[in-house]
XYZ file of C-alpha atoms in Angstrom:
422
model
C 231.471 172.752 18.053
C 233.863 172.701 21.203
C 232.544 172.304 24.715
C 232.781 175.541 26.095
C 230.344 176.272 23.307
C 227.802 173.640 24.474
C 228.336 175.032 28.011
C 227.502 178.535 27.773
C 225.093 180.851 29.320
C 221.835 181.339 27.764
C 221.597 183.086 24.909
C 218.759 184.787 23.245
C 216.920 182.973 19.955
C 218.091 186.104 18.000
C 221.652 187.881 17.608
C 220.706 191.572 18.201
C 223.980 192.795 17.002
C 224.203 195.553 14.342
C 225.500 194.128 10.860
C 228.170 195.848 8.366
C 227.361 197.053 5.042
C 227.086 194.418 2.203
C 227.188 196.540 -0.571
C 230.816 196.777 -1.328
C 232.173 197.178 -5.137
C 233.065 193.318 -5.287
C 229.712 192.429 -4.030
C 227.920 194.382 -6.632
C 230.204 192.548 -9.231
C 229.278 189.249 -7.467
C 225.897 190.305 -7.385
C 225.642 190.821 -10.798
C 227.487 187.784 -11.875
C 225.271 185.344 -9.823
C 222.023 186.845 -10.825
C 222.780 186.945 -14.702
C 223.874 183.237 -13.997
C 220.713 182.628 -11.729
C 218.415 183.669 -14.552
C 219.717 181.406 -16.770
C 219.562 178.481 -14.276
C 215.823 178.924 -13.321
C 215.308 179.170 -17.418
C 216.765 175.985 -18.765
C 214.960 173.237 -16.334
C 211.740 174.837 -17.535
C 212.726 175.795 -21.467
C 213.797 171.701 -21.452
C 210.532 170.490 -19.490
C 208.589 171.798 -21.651
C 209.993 172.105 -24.919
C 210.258 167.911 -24.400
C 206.129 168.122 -23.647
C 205.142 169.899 -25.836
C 207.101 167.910 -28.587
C 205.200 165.301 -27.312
C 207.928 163.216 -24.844
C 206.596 161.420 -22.208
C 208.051 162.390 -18.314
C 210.653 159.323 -18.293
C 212.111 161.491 -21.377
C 212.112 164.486 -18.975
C 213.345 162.942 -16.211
C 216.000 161.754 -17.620
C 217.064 164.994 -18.913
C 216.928 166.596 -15.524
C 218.923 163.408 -14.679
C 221.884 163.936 -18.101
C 221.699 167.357 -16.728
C 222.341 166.911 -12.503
C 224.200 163.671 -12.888
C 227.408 165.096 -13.908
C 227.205 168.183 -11.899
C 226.735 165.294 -8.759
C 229.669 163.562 -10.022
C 232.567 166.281 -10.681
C 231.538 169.079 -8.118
C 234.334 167.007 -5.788
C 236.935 168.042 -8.783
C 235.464 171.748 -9.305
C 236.508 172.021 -5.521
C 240.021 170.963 -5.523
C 240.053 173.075 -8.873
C 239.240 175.924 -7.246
C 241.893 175.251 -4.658
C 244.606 175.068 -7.547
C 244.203 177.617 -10.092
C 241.246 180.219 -7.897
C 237.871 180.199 -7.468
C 237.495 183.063 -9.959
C 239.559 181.545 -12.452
C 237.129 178.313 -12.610
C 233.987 180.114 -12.751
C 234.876 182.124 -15.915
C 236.138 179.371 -16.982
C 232.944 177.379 -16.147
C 230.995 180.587 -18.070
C 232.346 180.184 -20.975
C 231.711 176.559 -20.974
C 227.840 177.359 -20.156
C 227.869 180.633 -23.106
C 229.076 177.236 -25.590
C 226.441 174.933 -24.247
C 224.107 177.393 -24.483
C 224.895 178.591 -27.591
C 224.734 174.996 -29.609
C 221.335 174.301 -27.506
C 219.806 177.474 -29.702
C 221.250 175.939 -32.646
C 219.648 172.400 -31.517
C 216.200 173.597 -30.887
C 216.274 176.323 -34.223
C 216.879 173.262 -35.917
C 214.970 170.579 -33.977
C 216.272 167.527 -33.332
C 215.055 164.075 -34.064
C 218.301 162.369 -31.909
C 217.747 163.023 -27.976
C 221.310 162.204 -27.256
C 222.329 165.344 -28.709
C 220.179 167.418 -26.080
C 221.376 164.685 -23.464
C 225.252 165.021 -24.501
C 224.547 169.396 -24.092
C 222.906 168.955 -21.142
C 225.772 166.796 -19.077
C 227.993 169.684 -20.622
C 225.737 172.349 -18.651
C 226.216 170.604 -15.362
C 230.097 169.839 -15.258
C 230.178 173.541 -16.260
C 227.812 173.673 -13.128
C 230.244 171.595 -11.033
C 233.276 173.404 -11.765
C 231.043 177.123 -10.939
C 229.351 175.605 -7.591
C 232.125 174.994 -5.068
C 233.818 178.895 -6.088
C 230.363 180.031 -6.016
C 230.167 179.635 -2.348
C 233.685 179.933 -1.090
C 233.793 183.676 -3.038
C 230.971 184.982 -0.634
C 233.209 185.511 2.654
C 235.604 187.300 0.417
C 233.249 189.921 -0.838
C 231.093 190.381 2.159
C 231.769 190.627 5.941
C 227.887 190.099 6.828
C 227.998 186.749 5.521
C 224.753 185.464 6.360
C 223.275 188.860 5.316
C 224.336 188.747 1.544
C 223.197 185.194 1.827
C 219.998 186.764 1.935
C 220.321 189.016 -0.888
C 221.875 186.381 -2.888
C 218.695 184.363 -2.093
C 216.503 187.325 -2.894
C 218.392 187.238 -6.169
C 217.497 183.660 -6.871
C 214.100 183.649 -6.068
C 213.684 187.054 -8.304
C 215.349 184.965 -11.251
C 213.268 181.647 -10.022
C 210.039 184.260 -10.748
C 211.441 185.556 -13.726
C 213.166 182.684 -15.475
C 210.272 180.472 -15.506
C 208.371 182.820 -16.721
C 210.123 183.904 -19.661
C 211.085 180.650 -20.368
C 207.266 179.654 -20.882
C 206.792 183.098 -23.146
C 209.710 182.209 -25.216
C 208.673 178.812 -25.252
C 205.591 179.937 -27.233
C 207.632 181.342 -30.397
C 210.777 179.139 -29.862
C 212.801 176.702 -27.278
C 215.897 178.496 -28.848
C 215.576 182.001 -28.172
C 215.540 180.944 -24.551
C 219.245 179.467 -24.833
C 219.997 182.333 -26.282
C 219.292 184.885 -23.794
C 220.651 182.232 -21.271
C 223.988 182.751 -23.282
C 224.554 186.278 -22.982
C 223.625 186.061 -19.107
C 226.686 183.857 -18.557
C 228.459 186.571 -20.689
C 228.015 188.961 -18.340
C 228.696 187.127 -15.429
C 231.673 186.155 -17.225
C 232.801 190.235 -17.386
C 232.120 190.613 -13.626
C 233.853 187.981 -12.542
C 236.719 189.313 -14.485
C 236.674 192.459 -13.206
C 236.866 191.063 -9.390
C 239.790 192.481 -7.367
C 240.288 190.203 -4.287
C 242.994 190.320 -2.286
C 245.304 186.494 -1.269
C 243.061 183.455 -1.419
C 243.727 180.509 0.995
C 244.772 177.930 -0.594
C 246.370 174.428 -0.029
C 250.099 173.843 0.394
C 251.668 173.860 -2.875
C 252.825 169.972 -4.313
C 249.891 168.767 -2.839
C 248.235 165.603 -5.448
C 244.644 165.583 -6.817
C 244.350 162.723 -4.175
C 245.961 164.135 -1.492
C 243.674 167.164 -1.822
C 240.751 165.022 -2.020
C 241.312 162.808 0.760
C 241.619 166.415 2.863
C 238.560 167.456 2.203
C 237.003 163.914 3.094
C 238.661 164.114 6.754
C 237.776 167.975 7.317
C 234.309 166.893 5.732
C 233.959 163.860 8.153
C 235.411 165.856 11.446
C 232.002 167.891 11.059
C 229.242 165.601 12.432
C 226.492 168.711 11.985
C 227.171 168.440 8.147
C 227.815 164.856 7.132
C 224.247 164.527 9.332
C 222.745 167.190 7.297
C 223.828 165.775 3.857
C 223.279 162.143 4.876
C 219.470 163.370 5.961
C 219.059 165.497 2.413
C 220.037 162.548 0.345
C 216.730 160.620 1.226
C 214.978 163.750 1.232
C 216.060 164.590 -2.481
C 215.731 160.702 -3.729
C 212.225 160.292 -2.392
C 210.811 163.916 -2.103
C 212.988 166.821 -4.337
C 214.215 164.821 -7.099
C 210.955 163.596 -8.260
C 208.939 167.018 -8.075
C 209.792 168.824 -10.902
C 209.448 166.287 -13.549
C 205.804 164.945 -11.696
C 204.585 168.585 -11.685
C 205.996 169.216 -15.311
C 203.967 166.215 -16.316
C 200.830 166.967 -14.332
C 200.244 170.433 -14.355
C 201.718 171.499 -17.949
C 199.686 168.800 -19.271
C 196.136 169.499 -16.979
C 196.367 173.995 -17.020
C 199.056 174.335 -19.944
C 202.913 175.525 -20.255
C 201.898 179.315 -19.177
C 200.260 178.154 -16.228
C 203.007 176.001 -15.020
C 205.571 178.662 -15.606
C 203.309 181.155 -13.117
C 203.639 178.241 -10.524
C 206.937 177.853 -10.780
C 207.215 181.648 -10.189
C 205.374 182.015 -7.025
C 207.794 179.460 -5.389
C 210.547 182.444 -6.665
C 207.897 185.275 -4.792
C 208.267 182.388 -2.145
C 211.969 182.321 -1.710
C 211.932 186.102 -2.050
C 210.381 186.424 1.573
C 212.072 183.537 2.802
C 215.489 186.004 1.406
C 214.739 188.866 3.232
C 213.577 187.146 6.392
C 216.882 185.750 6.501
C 218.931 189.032 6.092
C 217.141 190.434 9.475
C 216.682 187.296 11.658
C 219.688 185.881 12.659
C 218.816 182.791 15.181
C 221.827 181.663 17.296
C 221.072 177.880 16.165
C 220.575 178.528 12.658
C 220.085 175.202 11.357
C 217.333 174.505 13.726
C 215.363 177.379 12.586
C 215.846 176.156 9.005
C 214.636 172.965 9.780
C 211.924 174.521 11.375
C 210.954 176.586 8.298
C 211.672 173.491 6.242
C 208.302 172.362 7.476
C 206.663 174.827 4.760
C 208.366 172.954 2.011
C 205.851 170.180 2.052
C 202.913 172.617 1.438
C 203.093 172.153 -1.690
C 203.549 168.874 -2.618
C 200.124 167.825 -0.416
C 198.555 170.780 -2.457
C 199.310 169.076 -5.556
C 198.306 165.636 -4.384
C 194.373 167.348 -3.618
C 194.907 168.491 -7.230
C 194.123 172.268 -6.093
C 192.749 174.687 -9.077
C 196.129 176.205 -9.674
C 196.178 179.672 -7.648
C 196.239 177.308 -4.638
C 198.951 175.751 -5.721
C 200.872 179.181 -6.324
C 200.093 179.704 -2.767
C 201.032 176.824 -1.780
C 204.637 177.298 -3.771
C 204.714 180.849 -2.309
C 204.721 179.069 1.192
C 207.044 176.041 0.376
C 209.571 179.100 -1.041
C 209.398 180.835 2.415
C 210.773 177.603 3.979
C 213.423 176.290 1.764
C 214.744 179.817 1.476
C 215.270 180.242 4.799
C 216.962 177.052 5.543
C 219.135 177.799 2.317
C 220.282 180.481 3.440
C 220.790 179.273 7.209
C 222.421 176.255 5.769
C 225.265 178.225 3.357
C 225.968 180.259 6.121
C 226.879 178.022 8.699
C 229.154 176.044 6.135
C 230.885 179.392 5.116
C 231.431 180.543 8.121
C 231.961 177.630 10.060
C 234.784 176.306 7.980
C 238.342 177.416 7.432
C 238.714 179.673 3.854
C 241.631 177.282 2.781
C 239.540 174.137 3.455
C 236.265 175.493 1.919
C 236.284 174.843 -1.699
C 236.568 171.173 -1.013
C 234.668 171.328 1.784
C 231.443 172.547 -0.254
C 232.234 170.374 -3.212
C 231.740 167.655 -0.734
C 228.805 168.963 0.758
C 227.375 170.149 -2.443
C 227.598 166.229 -3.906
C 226.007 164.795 -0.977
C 223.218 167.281 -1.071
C 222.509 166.586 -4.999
C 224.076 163.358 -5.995
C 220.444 161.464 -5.099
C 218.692 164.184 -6.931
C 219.605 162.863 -10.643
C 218.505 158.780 -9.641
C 214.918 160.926 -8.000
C 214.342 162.630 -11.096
C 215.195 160.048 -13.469
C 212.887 157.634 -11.212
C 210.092 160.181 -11.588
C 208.694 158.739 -14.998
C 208.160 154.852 -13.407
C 207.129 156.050 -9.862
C 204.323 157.879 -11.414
C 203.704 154.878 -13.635
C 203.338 152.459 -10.944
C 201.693 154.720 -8.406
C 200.491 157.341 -9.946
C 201.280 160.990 -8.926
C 199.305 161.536 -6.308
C 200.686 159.171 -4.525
C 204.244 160.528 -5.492
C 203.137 163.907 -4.289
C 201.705 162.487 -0.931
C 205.082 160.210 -0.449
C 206.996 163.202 -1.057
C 205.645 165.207 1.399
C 205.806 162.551 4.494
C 209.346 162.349 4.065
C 209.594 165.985 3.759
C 208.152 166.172 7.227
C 210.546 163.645 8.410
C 213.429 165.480 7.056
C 212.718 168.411 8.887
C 211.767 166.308 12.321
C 215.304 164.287 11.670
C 217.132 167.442 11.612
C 215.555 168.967 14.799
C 216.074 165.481 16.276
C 219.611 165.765 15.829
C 221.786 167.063 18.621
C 224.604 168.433 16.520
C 222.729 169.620 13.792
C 220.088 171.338 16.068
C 222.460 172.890 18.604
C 225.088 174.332 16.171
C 225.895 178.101 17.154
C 226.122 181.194 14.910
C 229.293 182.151 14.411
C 229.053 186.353 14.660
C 229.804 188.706 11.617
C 233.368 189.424 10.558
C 233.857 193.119 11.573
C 231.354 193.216 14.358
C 232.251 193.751 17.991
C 229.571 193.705 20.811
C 230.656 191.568 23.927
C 227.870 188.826 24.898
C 227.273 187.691 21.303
């Protein structure tokens, strides 16, 4: 932020400008190819939960699958960004399909079969998230080249993740019923059709970095344009206590708690209404566009720990779908506030590494908070677990606000759009 920014006039809470179209043919392709990945991604967390459960594992088992599963994508999204620098962004996400259709694929055969060795489900599952890291940092970089209302296909791209977060859970649980496999294998032909649309992208010259660059020399880049942003490194340095102490250790808790207390179909519906949730949170997002938009997010952020003091009162469970329906509204809406500001904030030829880096901060704590999940709730119990989670989900968002870089950051206005004052 320079210092004619800090020194302008007032300005109101909410751009009033009109926005461009989003719907152009690359954006339906993207579209596509992010929602059929989407669904898989909100399938397999729950298919693996509780396929484990209901086998009879305990939650350390669980955690630590989220853990074999987030670990690696924590540890090689930095690579998947300079990747995407050297041979495209489109280029390393079919790439990183086709490594997910594979996964997939031998998961089916795994769960068919059974298995009696949990490495083998481990081993699959660190092969789903470096396929994750080398999609992620494309993932967001791609959006600026598709769409001119960046921030506005944000929002639909939010709306399409919380419509897959309803129905993937969902599904999952169903499938669950009759077999663990058949999930992985409708997760496979998802990434085969995001494959195909990714293909069929035409973009026009992608920034990249100069040619002869090193792997190193790349990576140190992105550290220094990383660092030169106080607004982010604050962010990510806030979200790794918040996913360590609060994030990380939800899913697993609630996996163990709730499947366990109301059954696998109930827990699936729960999981849903956080997707109805981020649904709202999508489409507030596409028409409210605040002029500090990370302050509002950390505003709405407040929402998030709904939830988790729900489940430490042990509410019958359509409370706790409201309560998820809530805590989607607000981590929507800072998700999308969040992505925007990086992606349009940030130089195109900086912002694969860029993300990666952001990206890793944001979820390297999340495998050691999942994979801690098992002995906190053993020592403490998970009430407790629920009720720590949500003070420090409250102090995230008042850390944020607190922050004078973070919570003065201006929008930066919509490619294409011309009205003087904003």
């Amino acid at each position: 932020m320079t210092a004619p920014e800090l020194q302008s006039a007032p300005t109101p809470l909410v751009s009033t400008a009109k926005t461009p179209a989003i719907w152009s043919g690359n954006f339906r392709l993207y579209f596509t190819a992010r929602t059929a990945g989407l669904l898989s991604d909100a399938m397999l967390p729950v298919a693996v939960s509780a396929g484990l459960v209901t086998s009879g594992y305990r939650t350390s088992e669980v955690g630590f699958a989220m853990a074999c599963l987030l670990g690696p994508f924590a540890g090689l999204v930095l690579f998947g960004g300079v990747l995407a620098d050297r041979f495209t962004a489109r280029r390393l996400m079919i790439f990183a399909d086709l490594l997910n259709l594979v996964t997939r694929v031998l998961l089916a055969v795994l769960f068919f079969h059974g298995f009696d060795r949990l490495w083998q489900l481990y081993l699959l599952l660190a092969l789903a998230g470096t396929a994750a890291a080398m999609f992620q940092p494309g993932a967001a970089s791609t959006v600026p080249l598709v769409a001119t209302d960046v921030q506005g296909a944000n929002g639909v791209l939010r709306i399409s993740e919380a419509l897959t977060g309803l129905a993937g859970p969902s599904l999952a649980a169903a499938l669950i019923t009759v077999s663990t496999g058949w999930v992985m294998v409708i997760s496979g032909v998802t990434y085969a059709v995001s494959a195909c649309c990714l293909l069929a992208l035409r973009l026009g010259p992608v920034p990249a970095p100069p040619p002869g660059d090193s792997l190193w020399r790349n990576l140190v880049g992105g550290w220094h344009e990383f660092w030169s942003r106080s607004w982010m490194w604050g962010v990510i340095l806030i979200w790794m206590v918040f996913t360590v102490l609060s994030w990380g250790p939800l899913a697993p808790v609630v996996v163990g708690d709730i499947a366990k207390r109301d059954g696998v179909v109930v827990y699936g519906v729960i999981n849903s209404m956080l997707g109805a949730g981020t649904i709202i949170g999508g489409v507030l997002a596409i028409r409210v566009k605040p002029v500090r938009p990370l302050a509002a997010g950390a505003a709405a952020l407040f929402l998030f720990a709904v939830q988790q003091f729900a489940f430490a009162a042990g509410l019958p469970w359509p409370l706790l779908g409201t309560a998820q329906l809530v805590s989607g509204i607000g981590i929507s809406f800072w998700g999308v506030m969040w992505a925007t500001s990086v992606q349009t904030q940030v130089p195109g030829e900086v912002l694969n590494r860029i993300h990666a880096y952001e990206v890793a901060g944001s979820v390297c704590m999340f495998p050691l908070g999942s994979a801690l999940a098992g002995p906190a709730v053993d020592a403490l119990g998970a009430t407790r677990v629920y009720l720590i989670g949500g003070l420090v989900t409250l102090g995230t968002a008042t850390a944020l606000l607190l922050s004078p870089p973070i919570r003065n950051l201006r929008r930066v206005p919509d490619a294409g759009v011309v009205a003087s004052g904003h």
